Amino acid sequence: MRKNIAAGNWKMNLSFDEGKALAEGVQSTFVDNVLTILGVPYPYLVSANKICEGNDSVAIAAQNMHHMEKGAYTGEVSPSMLTSIGIHYVILGHSERREYQKEDNQLLKQKVDLALAHHLTPIFCCGESLDIRKSGNHISHVSNQLSESLFHLAAADFAKLIIAYEPIWAIGTGETASPAQAQEMHAALRAHIAGHYDDQIAQGCSILYGGSVKPANAKELFGQTDVDGGLVGGASLKTDDFNQIRKSF
Ligand code: 13P
């Protein structure tokens, strides 16, 4: 069956030493039957990966990568740079990148293809703004993000992805989607995937929820039938909080 996944997204936070202490505090706390993934800033990837070396239940992810193989793209990081330092996961299409770096579904399609070509597992983020939620079009909006960026993939490639549903209105706001709202969207996305691929692919796909996940609400969210774990921002920056979230399955 689907894996339980607790993923942290540190975003642009923490000094090197703070990050090191956090990675060590997470790595040394074993949680059975949960895959933990830490999305750390580029400069910390090598050392975070070293800290988690030999621990099959904790992996390190980059928070982004460029959509081209290599070349004159000052300041960018390519997928082969990530694999050359032993990274296996990459967060793609986070709403903050969609908003501030204007990443759209077409660009993300390119990034997904390139990541898979390099044997990186994308954690593909999707989600709707508050305006779209209020308009009642949230399910079709998020379904469309999947169709446009992912549904060109062959089933065998789609099966390698992790999806993270992150309603923008719930990110960093303290306002969490209710367990029922999360379940409604996750079930709708799973049905959308089944409609395009088949039921087996849909049932095998890990769909994480992100947006103000905290120790106090993780258990109820992760308890929903179609919620396979979380992509956690703020609460992943504190060792005790994140370890508690990891134990919430
Ligand atoms: P918060 O958990 O801080 O709301 O952030 C969620 C998120 O954006 C994870 O990628």
Tab-separated table of C-alpha atoms and ligand atoms in Angstrom:
chain	number	residue	atom	x	y	z
A	1	MET	CA	0.000	0.000	0.000
A	2	ARG	CA	0.910	3.659	-0.077
A	3	LYS	CA	3.797	4.907	2.044
A	4	ASN	CA	3.289	7.211	5.012
A	5	ILE	CA	5.386	10.283	4.274
A	6	ALA	CA	6.332	13.172	6.542
A	7	ALA	CA	8.134	15.788	4.473
A	8	GLY	CA	9.579	19.010	5.820
A	9	ASN	CA	10.156	22.104	3.725
A	10	TRP	CA	12.617	24.400	5.457
A	11	LYS	CA	12.153	27.076	2.749
A	12	MET	CA	14.697	29.927	3.198
A	13	ASN	CA	15.188	29.446	6.923
A	14	LEU	CA	17.862	28.385	9.441
A	15	SER	CA	21.616	28.911	9.643
A	16	PHE	CA	23.927	26.043	8.711
A	17	ASP	CA	24.410	25.093	12.379
A	18	GLU	CA	20.691	25.281	13.128
A	19	GLY	CA	19.946	23.100	10.123
A	20	LYS	CA	22.611	20.598	11.156
A	21	ALA	CA	21.135	20.294	14.653
A	22	LEU	CA	17.636	19.869	13.215
A	23	ALA	CA	18.676	17.200	10.707
A	24	GLU	CA	20.529	15.333	13.471
A	25	GLY	CA	17.534	15.567	15.811
A	26	VAL	CA	15.221	14.155	13.153
A	27	GLN	CA	17.595	11.496	11.876
A	28	SER	CA	18.303	10.119	15.339
A	29	THR	CA	14.609	9.711	16.184
A	30	PHE	CA	13.416	6.515	14.522
A	31	VAL	CA	9.788	6.368	13.503
A	32	ASP	CA	8.612	3.023	12.218
A	33	ASN	CA	6.830	2.764	8.884
A	34	VAL	CA	7.214	6.444	7.912
A	35	LEU	CA	9.410	7.870	5.190
A	36	THR	CA	10.755	11.250	6.289
A	37	ILE	CA	12.012	13.705	3.687
A	38	LEU	CA	13.755	16.975	4.552
A	39	GLY	CA	13.592	19.735	1.928
A	40	VAL	CA	16.673	21.774	2.762
A	41	PRO	CA	18.290	24.831	1.132
A	42	TYR	CA	20.882	24.095	-1.585
A	43	PRO	CA	23.984	24.998	0.486
A	44	TYR	CA	22.998	22.434	3.133
A	45	LEU	CA	22.219	19.480	0.852
A	46	VAL	CA	25.586	17.752	1.070
A	47	SER	CA	25.910	17.923	4.835
A	48	ALA	CA	22.255	17.022	5.463
A	49	ASN	CA	22.649	14.016	3.194
A	50	LYS	CA	25.768	12.980	5.100
A	51	ILE	CA	23.924	13.220	8.409
A	52	CYS	CA	21.201	10.874	7.086
A	53	GLU	CA	23.577	8.489	5.333
A	54	GLY	CA	22.762	4.857	6.072
A	55	ASN	CA	19.289	5.730	7.401
A	56	ASP	CA	16.779	4.328	4.926
A	57	SER	CA	13.839	6.100	6.526
A	58	VAL	CA	15.145	9.672	6.181
A	59	ALA	CA	15.922	11.256	2.804
A	60	ILE	CA	16.942	14.731	1.685
A	61	ALA	CA	15.203	16.785	-1.013
A	62	ALA	CA	16.157	19.904	-2.913
A	63	GLN	CA	13.468	22.616	-2.904
A	64	ASN	CA	13.772	23.298	-6.637
A	65	MET	CA	15.897	22.670	-9.714
A	66	HIS	CA	16.292	24.316	-13.104
A	67	HIS	CA	14.380	23.135	-16.172
A	68	MET	CA	17.486	22.878	-18.398
A	69	GLU	CA	20.265	20.283	-18.269
A	70	LYS	CA	23.156	22.762	-18.012
A	71	GLY	CA	24.591	25.920	-19.470
A	72	ALA	CA	24.703	29.679	-19.024
A	73	TYR	CA	22.067	30.025	-16.298
A	74	THR	CA	23.834	31.961	-13.561
A	75	GLY	CA	22.677	31.056	-10.094
A	76	GLU	CA	20.676	27.992	-11.124
A	77	VAL	CA	21.057	24.351	-10.049
A	78	SER	CA	20.661	21.453	-12.489
A	79	PRO	CA	19.234	17.993	-11.835
A	80	SER	CA	22.581	16.317	-12.508
A	81	MET	CA	24.196	18.534	-9.880
A	82	LEU	CA	21.660	17.173	-7.398
A	83	THR	CA	22.184	13.535	-8.358
A	84	SER	CA	25.964	14.013	-8.342
A	85	ILE	CA	25.751	14.725	-4.584
A	86	GLY	CA	23.410	11.799	-3.911
A	87	ILE	CA	20.059	13.612	-3.807
A	88	HIS	CA	17.022	11.565	-4.859
A	89	TYR	CA	14.077	13.926	-4.245
A	90	VAL	CA	13.142	17.392	-5.473
A	91	ILE	CA	10.183	19.624	-4.577
A	92	LEU	CA	8.696	21.096	-7.769
A	93	GLY	CA	6.027	23.713	-8.305
A	94	HIS	CA	5.693	24.997	-4.767
A	95	SER	CA	3.120	27.802	-4.732
A	96	GLU	CA	5.811	30.243	-3.588
A	97	ARG	CA	7.774	29.501	-6.766
A	98	ARG	CA	4.636	29.634	-8.879
A	99	GLU	CA	3.888	33.068	-7.399
A	100	TYR	CA	7.303	34.733	-7.036
A	101	GLN	CA	9.195	33.038	-9.882
A	102	LYS	CA	6.156	32.824	-12.164
A	103	GLU	CA	6.518	29.074	-12.648
A	104	ASP	CA	3.531	27.823	-14.634
A	105	ASN	CA	2.130	24.401	-15.517
A	106	GLN	CA	4.101	24.248	-18.779
A	107	LEU	CA	7.441	25.040	-17.148
A	108	LEU	CA	6.689	22.524	-14.424
A	109	LYS	CA	5.953	19.897	-17.044
A	110	GLN	CA	9.515	20.426	-18.338
A	111	LYS	CA	10.939	20.224	-14.818
A	112	VAL	CA	9.032	17.017	-14.052
A	113	ASP	CA	10.312	15.407	-17.270
A	114	LEU	CA	13.898	16.432	-16.568
A	115	ALA	CA	13.756	15.287	-12.933
A	116	LEU	CA	12.449	11.868	-13.956
A	117	ALA	CA	15.060	11.579	-16.710
A	118	HIS	CA	17.655	12.015	-13.964
A	119	HIS	CA	15.966	9.499	-11.649
A	120	LEU	CA	14.942	12.205	-9.191
A	121	THR	CA	11.571	11.752	-7.484
A	122	PRO	CA	9.516	14.939	-7.819
A	123	ILE	CA	7.327	16.057	-4.948
A	124	PHE	CA	4.896	17.913	-7.171
A	125	CYS	CA	2.994	20.708	-5.417
A	126	CYS	CA	-0.466	21.896	-6.400
A	127	GLY	CA	-3.129	24.025	-4.739
A	128	GLU	CA	-5.592	26.849	-5.113
A	129	SER	CA	-5.707	30.474	-3.954
A	130	LEU	CA	-8.381	31.768	-1.604
A	131	ASP	CA	-10.186	33.474	-4.501
A	132	ILE	CA	-10.427	30.207	-6.401
A	133	ARG	CA	-11.600	28.372	-3.302
A	134	LYS	CA	-14.299	31.012	-2.758
A	135	SER	CA	-15.400	30.746	-6.401
A	136	GLY	CA	-16.043	27.030	-5.888
A	137	ASN	CA	-13.670	26.051	-8.708
A	138	HIS	CA	-10.918	24.674	-6.491
A	139	ILE	CA	-11.228	21.040	-7.561
A	140	SER	CA	-11.167	21.782	-11.284
A	141	HIS	CA	-8.270	24.249	-10.798
A	142	VAL	CA	-6.061	21.754	-8.964
A	143	SER	CA	-7.098	18.882	-11.255
A	144	ASN	CA	-6.005	21.025	-14.168
A	145	GLN	CA	-2.586	21.610	-12.578
A	146	LEU	CA	-2.128	17.828	-12.583
A	147	SER	CA	-3.476	17.389	-16.136
A	148	GLU	CA	-1.251	20.091	-17.610
A	149	SER	CA	1.999	19.220	-15.855
A	150	LEU	CA	1.749	15.464	-15.296
A	151	PHE	CA	-0.783	13.667	-17.472
A	152	HIS	CA	1.518	13.469	-20.491
A	153	LEU	CA	3.587	10.964	-18.495
A	154	ALA	CA	3.417	7.237	-19.146
A	155	ALA	CA	1.797	5.392	-16.255
A	156	ALA	CA	5.116	3.890	-15.162
A	157	ASP	CA	6.613	7.379	-14.810
A	158	PHE	CA	3.551	8.894	-13.146
A	159	ALA	CA	3.805	6.114	-10.561
A	160	LYS	CA	7.184	7.499	-9.431
A	161	LEU	CA	5.758	10.870	-8.308
A	162	ILE	CA	4.722	12.163	-4.922
A	163	ILE	CA	1.967	14.788	-5.011
A	164	ALA	CA	1.511	17.479	-2.371
A	165	TYR	CA	-1.796	19.344	-2.183
A	166	GLU	CA	-1.144	22.701	-0.548
A	167	PRO	CA	-4.027	25.182	-0.515
A	168	ILE	CA	-2.311	28.584	-0.731
A	169	TRP	CA	-4.710	30.115	1.802
A	170	ALA	CA	-3.498	27.601	4.396
A	171	ILE	CA	0.274	28.079	3.903
A	172	GLY	CA	1.943	29.926	6.745
A	173	THR	CA	-1.374	31.446	7.784
A	174	GLY	CA	-2.170	29.210	10.736
A	175	GLU	CA	-5.434	28.429	8.971
A	176	THR	CA	-5.443	24.718	8.136
A	177	ALA	CA	-7.789	23.061	5.691
A	178	SER	CA	-10.215	21.025	7.762
A	179	PRO	CA	-9.689	17.272	7.575
A	180	ALA	CA	-12.904	17.102	5.515
A	181	GLN	CA	-11.675	19.769	3.079
A	182	ALA	CA	-8.344	17.957	2.683
A	183	GLN	CA	-10.049	14.589	2.210
A	184	GLU	CA	-12.475	16.042	-0.364
A	185	MET	CA	-9.610	17.383	-2.501
A	186	HIS	CA	-7.386	14.323	-2.100
A	187	ALA	CA	-10.242	11.978	-3.062
A	188	ALA	CA	-11.082	14.181	-6.053
A	189	LEU	CA	-7.454	14.174	-7.223
A	190	ARG	CA	-7.249	10.418	-6.810
A	191	ALA	CA	-10.424	10.016	-8.897
A	192	HIS	CA	-8.975	12.380	-11.508
A	193	ILE	CA	-5.806	10.253	-11.661
A	194	ALA	CA	-7.891	7.062	-11.920
A	195	GLY	CA	-9.875	8.622	-14.762
A	196	HIS	CA	-6.744	9.373	-16.759
A	197	TYR	CA	-4.651	6.336	-15.804
A	198	ASP	CA	-6.406	3.596	-13.858
A	199	ASP	CA	-7.458	2.689	-10.369
A	200	GLN	CA	-4.252	0.857	-9.558
A	201	ILE	CA	-2.099	3.894	-10.415
A	202	ALA	CA	-4.435	6.177	-8.451
A	203	GLN	CA	-4.453	3.940	-5.388
A	204	GLY	CA	-0.654	3.711	-5.451
A	205	CYS	CA	-0.075	7.466	-5.609
A	206	SER	CA	1.043	9.190	-2.391
A	207	ILE	CA	-0.800	12.489	-1.922
A	208	LEU	CA	0.475	14.675	0.912
A	209	TYR	CA	-1.348	17.601	2.501
A	210	GLY	CA	0.475	20.858	3.220
A	211	GLY	CA	-0.656	24.078	4.883
A	212	SER	CA	-0.239	24.829	8.596
A	213	VAL	CA	0.270	21.189	9.598
A	214	LYS	CA	1.123	21.138	13.316
A	215	PRO	CA	1.485	18.498	16.028
A	216	ALA	CA	-2.056	19.356	17.138
A	217	ASN	CA	-3.757	18.670	13.802
A	218	ALA	CA	-1.476	16.148	12.069
A	219	LYS	CA	-3.118	13.017	13.445
A	220	GLU	CA	-6.590	13.941	12.248
A	221	LEU	CA	-5.355	15.082	8.821
A	222	PHE	CA	-3.169	11.997	8.298
A	223	GLY	CA	-6.084	9.836	9.447
A	224	GLN	CA	-8.129	10.746	6.362
A	225	THR	CA	-8.460	7.919	3.862
A	226	ASP	CA	-6.757	9.723	0.987
A	227	VAL	CA	-4.197	11.765	2.943
A	228	ASP	CA	-0.884	9.919	2.939
A	229	GLY	CA	1.116	12.371	4.994
A	230	GLY	CA	2.201	15.984	5.031
A	231	LEU	CA	4.478	18.570	3.514
A	232	VAL	CA	5.254	20.733	6.502
A	233	GLY	CA	6.736	24.237	6.526
A	234	GLY	CA	6.924	26.151	9.807
A	235	ALA	CA	6.483	23.181	12.127
A	236	SER	CA	9.293	21.287	10.375
A	237	LEU	CA	11.802	23.853	11.673
A	238	LYS	CA	11.449	22.659	15.271
A	239	THR	CA	12.855	19.215	16.050
A	240	ASP	CA	10.253	18.299	18.681
A	241	ASP	CA	7.288	19.517	16.647
A	242	PHE	CA	8.401	17.777	13.483
A	243	ASN	CA	9.215	14.535	15.317
A	244	GLN	CA	5.747	14.627	16.855
A	245	ILE	CA	4.234	15.122	13.384
A	246	ARG	CA	6.274	12.148	12.119
A	247	LYS	CA	4.666	10.047	14.844
A	248	SER	CA	1.122	11.117	13.902
A	249	PHE	CA	0.251	8.289	11.526
B	1	13P	P1	3.392	25.850	6.537
B	1	13P	O1	3.381	24.469	7.140
B	1	13P	O2	4.338	26.794	7.192
B	1	13P	O3	1.990	26.385	6.396
B	1	13P	O4	3.959	25.672	5.030
B	1	13P	C1	3.435	24.696	4.223
B	1	13P	C2	4.277	24.604	3.020
B	1	13P	O5	4.293	25.498	2.187
B	1	13P	C3	5.120	23.409	2.868
B	1	13P	O6	5.675	23.347	1.581
